[in-house]
mmCIF file of C-alpha atoms and ligand atoms in Angstrom:
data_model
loop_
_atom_site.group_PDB
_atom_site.id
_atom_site.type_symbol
_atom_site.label_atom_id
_atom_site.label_comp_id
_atom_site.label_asym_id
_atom_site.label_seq_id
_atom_site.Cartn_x
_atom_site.Cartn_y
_atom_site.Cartn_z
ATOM 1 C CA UNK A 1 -13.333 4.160 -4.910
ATOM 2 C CA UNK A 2 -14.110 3.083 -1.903
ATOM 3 C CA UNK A 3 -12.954 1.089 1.030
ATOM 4 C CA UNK A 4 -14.746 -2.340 0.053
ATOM 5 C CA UNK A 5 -12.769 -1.705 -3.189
ATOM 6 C CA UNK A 6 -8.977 -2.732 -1.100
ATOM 7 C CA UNK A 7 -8.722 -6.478 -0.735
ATOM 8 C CA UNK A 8 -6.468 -8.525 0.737
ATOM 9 C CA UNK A 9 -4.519 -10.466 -2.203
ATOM 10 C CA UNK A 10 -3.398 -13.959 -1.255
ATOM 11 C CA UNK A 11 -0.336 -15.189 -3.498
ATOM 12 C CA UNK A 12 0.549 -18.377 -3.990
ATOM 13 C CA UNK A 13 2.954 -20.574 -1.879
ATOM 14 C CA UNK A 14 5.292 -22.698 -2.706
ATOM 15 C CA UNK A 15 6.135 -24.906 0.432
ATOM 16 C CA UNK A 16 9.030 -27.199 1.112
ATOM 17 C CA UNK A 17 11.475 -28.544 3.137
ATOM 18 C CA UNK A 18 14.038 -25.755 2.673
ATOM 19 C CA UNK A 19 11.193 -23.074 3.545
ATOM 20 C CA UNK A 20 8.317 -21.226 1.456
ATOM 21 C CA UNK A 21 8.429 -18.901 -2.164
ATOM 22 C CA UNK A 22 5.899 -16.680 -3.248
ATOM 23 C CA UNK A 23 5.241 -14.464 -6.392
ATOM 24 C CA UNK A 24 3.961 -11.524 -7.622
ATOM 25 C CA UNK A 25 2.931 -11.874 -12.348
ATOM 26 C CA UNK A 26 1.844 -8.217 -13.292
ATOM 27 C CA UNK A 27 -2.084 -8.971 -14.784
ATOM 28 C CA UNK A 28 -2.186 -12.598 -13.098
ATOM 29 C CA UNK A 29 -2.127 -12.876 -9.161
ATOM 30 C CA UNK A 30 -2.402 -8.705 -9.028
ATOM 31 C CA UNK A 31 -4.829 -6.825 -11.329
ATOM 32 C CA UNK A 32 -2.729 -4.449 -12.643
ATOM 33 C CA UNK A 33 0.900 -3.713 -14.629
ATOM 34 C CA UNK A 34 3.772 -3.072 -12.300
ATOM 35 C CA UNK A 35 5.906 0.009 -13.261
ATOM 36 C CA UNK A 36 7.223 0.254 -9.975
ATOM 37 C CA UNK A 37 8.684 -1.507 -6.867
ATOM 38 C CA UNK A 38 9.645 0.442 -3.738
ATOM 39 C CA UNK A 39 10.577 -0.712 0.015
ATOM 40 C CA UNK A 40 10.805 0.873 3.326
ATOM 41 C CA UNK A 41 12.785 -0.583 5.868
ATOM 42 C CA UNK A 42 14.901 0.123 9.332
ATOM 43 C CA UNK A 43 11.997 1.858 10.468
ATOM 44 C CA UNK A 44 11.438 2.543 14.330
ATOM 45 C CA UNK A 45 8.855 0.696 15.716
ATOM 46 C CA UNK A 46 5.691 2.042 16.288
ATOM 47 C CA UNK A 47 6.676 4.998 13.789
ATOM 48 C CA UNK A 48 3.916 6.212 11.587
ATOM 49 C CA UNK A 49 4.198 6.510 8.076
ATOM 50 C CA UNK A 50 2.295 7.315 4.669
ATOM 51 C CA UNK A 51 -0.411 9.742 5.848
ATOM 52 C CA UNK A 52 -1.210 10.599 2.227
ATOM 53 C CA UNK A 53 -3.957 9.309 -0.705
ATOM 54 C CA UNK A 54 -3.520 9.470 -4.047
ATOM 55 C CA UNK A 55 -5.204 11.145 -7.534
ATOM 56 C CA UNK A 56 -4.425 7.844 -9.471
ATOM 57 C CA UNK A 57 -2.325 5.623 -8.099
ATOM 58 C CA UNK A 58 -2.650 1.647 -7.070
ATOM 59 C CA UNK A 59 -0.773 -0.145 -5.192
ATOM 60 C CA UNK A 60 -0.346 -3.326 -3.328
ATOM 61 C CA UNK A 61 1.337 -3.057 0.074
ATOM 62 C CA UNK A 62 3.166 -6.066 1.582
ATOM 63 C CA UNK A 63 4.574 -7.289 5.011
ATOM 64 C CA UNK A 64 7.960 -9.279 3.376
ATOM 65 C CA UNK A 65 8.644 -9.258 7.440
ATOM 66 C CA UNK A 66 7.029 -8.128 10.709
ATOM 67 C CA UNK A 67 3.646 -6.360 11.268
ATOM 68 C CA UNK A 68 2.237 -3.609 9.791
ATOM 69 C CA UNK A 69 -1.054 -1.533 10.765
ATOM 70 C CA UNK A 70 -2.971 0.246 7.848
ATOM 71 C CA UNK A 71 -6.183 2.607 8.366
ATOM 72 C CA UNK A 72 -7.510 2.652 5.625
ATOM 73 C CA UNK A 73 -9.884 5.923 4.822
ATOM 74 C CA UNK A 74 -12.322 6.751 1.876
ATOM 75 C CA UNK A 75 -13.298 9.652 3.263
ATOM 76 C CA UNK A 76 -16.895 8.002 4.422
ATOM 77 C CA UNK A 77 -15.874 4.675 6.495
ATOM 78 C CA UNK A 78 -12.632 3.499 7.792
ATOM 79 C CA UNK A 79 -10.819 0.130 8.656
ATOM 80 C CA UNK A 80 -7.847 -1.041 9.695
ATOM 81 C CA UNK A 81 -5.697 -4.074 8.483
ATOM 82 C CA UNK A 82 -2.773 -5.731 10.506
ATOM 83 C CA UNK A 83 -0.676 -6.968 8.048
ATOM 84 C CA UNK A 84 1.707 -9.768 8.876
ATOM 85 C CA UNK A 85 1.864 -12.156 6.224
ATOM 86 C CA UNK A 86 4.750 -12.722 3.310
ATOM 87 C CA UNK A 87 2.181 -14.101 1.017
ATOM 88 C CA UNK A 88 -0.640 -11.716 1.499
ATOM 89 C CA UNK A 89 -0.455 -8.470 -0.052
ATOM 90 C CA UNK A 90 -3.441 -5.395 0.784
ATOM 91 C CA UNK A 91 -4.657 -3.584 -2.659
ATOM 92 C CA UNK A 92 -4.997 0.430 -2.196
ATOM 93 C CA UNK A 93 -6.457 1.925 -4.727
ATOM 94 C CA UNK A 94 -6.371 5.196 -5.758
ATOM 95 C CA UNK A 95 -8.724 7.992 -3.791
ATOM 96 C CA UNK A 96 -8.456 6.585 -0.673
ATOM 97 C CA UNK A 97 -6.178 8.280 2.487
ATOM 98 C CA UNK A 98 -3.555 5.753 4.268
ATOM 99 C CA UNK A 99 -1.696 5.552 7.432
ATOM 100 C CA UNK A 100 0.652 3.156 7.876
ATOM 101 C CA UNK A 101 2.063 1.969 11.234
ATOM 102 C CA UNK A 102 5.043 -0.127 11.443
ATOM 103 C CA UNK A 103 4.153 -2.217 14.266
ATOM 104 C CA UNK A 104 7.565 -4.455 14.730
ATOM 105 C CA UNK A 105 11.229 -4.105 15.158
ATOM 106 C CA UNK A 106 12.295 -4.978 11.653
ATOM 107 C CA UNK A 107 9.328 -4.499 9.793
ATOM 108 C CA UNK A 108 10.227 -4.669 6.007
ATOM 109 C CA UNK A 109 7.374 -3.172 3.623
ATOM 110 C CA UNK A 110 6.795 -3.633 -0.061
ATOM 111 C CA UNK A 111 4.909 -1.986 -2.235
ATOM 112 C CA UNK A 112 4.240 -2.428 -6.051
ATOM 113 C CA UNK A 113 2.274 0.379 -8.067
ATOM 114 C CA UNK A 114 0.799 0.476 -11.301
ATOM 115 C CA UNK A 115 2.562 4.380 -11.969
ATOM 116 C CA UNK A 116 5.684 5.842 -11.945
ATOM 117 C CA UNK A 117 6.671 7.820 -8.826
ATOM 118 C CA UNK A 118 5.003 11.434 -9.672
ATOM 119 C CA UNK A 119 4.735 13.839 -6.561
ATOM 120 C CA UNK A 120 2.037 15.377 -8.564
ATOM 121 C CA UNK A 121 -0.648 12.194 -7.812
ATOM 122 C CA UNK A 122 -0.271 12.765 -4.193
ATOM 123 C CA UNK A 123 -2.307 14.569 -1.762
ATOM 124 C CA UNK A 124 -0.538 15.076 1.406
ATOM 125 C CA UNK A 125 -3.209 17.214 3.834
ATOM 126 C CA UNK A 126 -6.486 15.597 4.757
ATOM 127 C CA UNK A 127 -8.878 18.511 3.914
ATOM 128 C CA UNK A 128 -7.413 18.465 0.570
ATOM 129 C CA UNK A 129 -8.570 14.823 0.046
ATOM 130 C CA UNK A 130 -11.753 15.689 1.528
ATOM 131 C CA UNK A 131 -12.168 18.364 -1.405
ATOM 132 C CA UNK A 132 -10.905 16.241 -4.028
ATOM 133 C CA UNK A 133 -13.616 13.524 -3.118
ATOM 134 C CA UNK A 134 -16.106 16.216 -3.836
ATOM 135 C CA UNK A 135 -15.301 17.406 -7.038
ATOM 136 C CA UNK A 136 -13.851 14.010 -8.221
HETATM 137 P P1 TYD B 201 6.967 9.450 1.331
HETATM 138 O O1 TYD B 201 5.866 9.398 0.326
HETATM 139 O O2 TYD B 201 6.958 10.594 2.285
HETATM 140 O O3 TYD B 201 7.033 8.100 2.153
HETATM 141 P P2 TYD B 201 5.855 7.381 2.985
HETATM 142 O O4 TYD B 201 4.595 7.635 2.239
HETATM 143 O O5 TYD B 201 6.239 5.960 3.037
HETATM 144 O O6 TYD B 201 5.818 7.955 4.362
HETATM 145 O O7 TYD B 201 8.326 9.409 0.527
HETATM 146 C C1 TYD B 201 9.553 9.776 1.118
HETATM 147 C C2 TYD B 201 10.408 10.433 0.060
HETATM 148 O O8 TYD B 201 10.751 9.493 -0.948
HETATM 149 C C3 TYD B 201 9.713 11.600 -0.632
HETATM 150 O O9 TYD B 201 10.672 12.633 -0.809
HETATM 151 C C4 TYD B 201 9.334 11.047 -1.978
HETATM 152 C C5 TYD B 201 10.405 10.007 -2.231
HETATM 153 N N1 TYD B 201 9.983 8.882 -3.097
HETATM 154 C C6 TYD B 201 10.583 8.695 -4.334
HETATM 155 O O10 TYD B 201 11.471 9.475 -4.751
HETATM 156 N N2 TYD B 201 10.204 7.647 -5.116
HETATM 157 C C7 TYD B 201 9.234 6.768 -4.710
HETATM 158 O O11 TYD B 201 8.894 5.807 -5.445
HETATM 159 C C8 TYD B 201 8.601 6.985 -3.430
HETATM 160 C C9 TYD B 201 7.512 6.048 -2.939
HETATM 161 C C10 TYD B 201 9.015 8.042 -2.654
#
């Protein structure tokens, strides 16, 4: 996996006059099954979070509110992704290391993944992933 392999997802939007809906179909507008929804919220701005990759795991990360920052790392190249928009979600696939900065007061992230949470799939110390890469 690399970093050309995380795309921005745009979901559809439902626009009227009482305001905008969006939606997420497991194996329609996102390529995978979700098992698993999680959220992060009341975070301080400007805090850091993630720092991590993982063995397996996918995931989609969305901005439901605010402005995120994600660096996104395949151990080769890097870029970084300001996330800020309801209806546009950022695929991470597994193998690659993320940082995550919450950029805004109120910043709400969530995140669907294709796997149960299992401590086991991550790798929390960047020479680690480094190592993995090679043998994997
Ligand atoms: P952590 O992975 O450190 O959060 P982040 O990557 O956003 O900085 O997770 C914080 C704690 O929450 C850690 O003890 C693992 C636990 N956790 C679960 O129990 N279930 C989950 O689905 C997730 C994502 C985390």
């Amino acid at each position: 996996m690399s970093i050309a392999d995380c795309i921005l997802i745009k979901l559809p939007e439902i626009k009227d006059s009482r305001g905008n809906l969006s939606f997420i179909e497991s194996n329609k507008n996102i390529p995978f099954e979700i098992k698993r929804i999680y959220y992060i919220y009341e975070v301080p701005v400007n805090q850091e979070r993630a720092a991590h990759a993982h063995k397996e795991l996918n995931q989609i990360i969305f901005c439901l509110s605010g402005s995120l920052e994600i660096v996104l790392d395949d151990g080769s190249n890097k870029k970084t992704i300001i996330l800020d928009s309801p209806s546009e979600g950022l695929f991470m696939s597994s193998k690659i290391w993320r940082d995550i900065k919450f950029c805004k007061k109120s910043s709400l992230c969530m995140v669907v993944a294709d796997q149960y949470y299992d401590e086991n799939d991550y790798i929390r110390e960047y020479e680690l992933f480094k190592n993995f890469l090679q043998i994997n």
